[in-house]
Coordinates of C-alpha atoms in Angstrom, one line a residue:
X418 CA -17.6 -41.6 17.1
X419 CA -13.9 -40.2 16.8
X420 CA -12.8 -37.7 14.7
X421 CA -9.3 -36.4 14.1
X422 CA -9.4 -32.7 13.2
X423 CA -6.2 -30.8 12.3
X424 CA -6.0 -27.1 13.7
X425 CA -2.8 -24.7 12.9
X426 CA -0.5 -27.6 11.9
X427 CA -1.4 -29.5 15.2
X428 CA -3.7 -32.4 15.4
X429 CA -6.6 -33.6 17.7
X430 CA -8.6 -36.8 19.2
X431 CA -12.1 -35.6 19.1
X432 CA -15.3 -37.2 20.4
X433 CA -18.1 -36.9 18.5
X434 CA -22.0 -37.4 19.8
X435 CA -24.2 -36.9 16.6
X436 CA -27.4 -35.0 18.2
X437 CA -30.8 -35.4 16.5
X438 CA -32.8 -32.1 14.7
X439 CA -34.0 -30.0 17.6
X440 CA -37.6 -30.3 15.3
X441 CA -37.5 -33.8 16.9
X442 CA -35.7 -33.9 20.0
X443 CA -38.3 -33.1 22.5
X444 CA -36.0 -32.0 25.6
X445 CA -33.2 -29.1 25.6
X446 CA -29.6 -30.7 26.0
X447 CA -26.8 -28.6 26.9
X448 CA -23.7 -29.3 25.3
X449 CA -20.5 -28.1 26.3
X450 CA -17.8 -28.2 24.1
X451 CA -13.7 -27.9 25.5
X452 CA -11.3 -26.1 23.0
X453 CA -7.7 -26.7 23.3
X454 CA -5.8 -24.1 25.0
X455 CA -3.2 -23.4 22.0
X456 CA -6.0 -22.5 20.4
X457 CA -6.9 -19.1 22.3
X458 CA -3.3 -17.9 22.9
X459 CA -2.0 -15.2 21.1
X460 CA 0.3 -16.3 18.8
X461 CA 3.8 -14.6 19.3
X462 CA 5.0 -11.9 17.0
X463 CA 6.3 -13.7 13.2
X464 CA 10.1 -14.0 13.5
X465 CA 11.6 -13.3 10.4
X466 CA 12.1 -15.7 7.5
X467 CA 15.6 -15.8 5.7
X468 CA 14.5 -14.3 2.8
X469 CA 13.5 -11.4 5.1
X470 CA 17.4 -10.7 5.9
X471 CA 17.7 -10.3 2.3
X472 CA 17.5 -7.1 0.6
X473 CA 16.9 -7.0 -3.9
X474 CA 17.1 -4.8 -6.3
X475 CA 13.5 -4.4 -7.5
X476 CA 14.9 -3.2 -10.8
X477 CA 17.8 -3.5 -13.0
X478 CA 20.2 -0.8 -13.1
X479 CA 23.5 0.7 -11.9
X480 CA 24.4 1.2 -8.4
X481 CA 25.6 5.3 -7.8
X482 CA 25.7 5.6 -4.0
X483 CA 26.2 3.0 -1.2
X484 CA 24.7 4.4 1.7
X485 CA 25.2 2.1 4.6
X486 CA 28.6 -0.3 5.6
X487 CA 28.6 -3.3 7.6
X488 CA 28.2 -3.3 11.3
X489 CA 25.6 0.1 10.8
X490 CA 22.4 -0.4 12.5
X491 CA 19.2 0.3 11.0
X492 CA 15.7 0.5 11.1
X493 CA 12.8 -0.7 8.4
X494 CA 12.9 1.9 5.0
X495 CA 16.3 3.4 6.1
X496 CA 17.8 3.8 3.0
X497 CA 20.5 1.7 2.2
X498 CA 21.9 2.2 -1.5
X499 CA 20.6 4.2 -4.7
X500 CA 19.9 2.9 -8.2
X501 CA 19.9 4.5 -10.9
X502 CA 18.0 3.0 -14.1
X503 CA 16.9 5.0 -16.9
X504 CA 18.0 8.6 -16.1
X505 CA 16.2 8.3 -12.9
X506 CA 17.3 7.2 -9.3
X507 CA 15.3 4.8 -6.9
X508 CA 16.5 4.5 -3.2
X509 CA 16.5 1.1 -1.7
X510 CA 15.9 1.0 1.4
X511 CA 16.1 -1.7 4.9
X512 CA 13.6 -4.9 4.8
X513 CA 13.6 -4.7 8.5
X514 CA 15.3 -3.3 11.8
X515 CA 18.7 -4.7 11.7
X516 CA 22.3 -4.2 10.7
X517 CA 24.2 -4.4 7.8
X518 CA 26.2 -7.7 7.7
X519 CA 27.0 -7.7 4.0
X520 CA 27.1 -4.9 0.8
X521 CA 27.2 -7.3 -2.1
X522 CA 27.5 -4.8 -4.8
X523 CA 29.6 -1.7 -5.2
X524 CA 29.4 1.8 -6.7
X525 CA 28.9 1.8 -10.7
X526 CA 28.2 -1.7 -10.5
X527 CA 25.1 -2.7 -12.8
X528 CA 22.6 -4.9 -10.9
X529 CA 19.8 -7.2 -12.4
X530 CA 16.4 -7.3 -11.2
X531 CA 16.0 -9.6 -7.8
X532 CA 19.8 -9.8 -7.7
X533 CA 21.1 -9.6 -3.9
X534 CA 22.1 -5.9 -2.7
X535 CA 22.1 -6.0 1.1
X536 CA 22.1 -8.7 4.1
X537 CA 21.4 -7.8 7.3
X538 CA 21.4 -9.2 10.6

């Protein structure tokens, strides 16, 4: 019998031998089974999505300090910009190693929540 199985997005021809309970077989089969070498790679390290290049304010509030300029490299959590929201400041910092392509918002400019702050690079 054939079977088509779908591993990981990719899919497969199988052959399928349906073996009887070993209660009533009265010999020991061996049964070897082949799986697909894509399947015991390592997969590589996730590339970054889009959205990943993106960096939000998680809160809505005024901008007081921009903290990086394009063309600056940095690394994951550097801090980027500082919010202020309620008498009290947050620090934003990097989604990811990168650099700093575009500040979309400027000093004493109010932000709302999910609006874009930072791309990188």
């Amino acid at each position: 019998m054939k079977l088509k199985i779908t591993v990981e997005g990719k899919t497969y021809e199988v052959d399928v031998e349906v073996v009887p309970d070993q209660a009533e077989s009265t010999e020991e089969e061996d049964f070897e089974s082949r799986i697909p070498d894509g399947i015991m790679k390592a997969k590589p390290p996730k590339d970054f999505a889009p959205e990943d290049r993106i960096c939000r304010s998680p809160i809505a509030g005024v901008v007081v300090a921009i903290l990086a300029q394009p063309g600056v490299t940095v690394k994951k959590d550097d801090p980027l910009l500082t919010i202020e929201a309620m008498k009290m400041q947050s620090t934003i910092g990097s989604t990811m190693d990168g650099t700093v392509q575009f500040v979309r918002v400027e000093a004493g400019q109010a932000v709302k929540s999910g609006q874009v702050l930072v791309e990188l690079a």
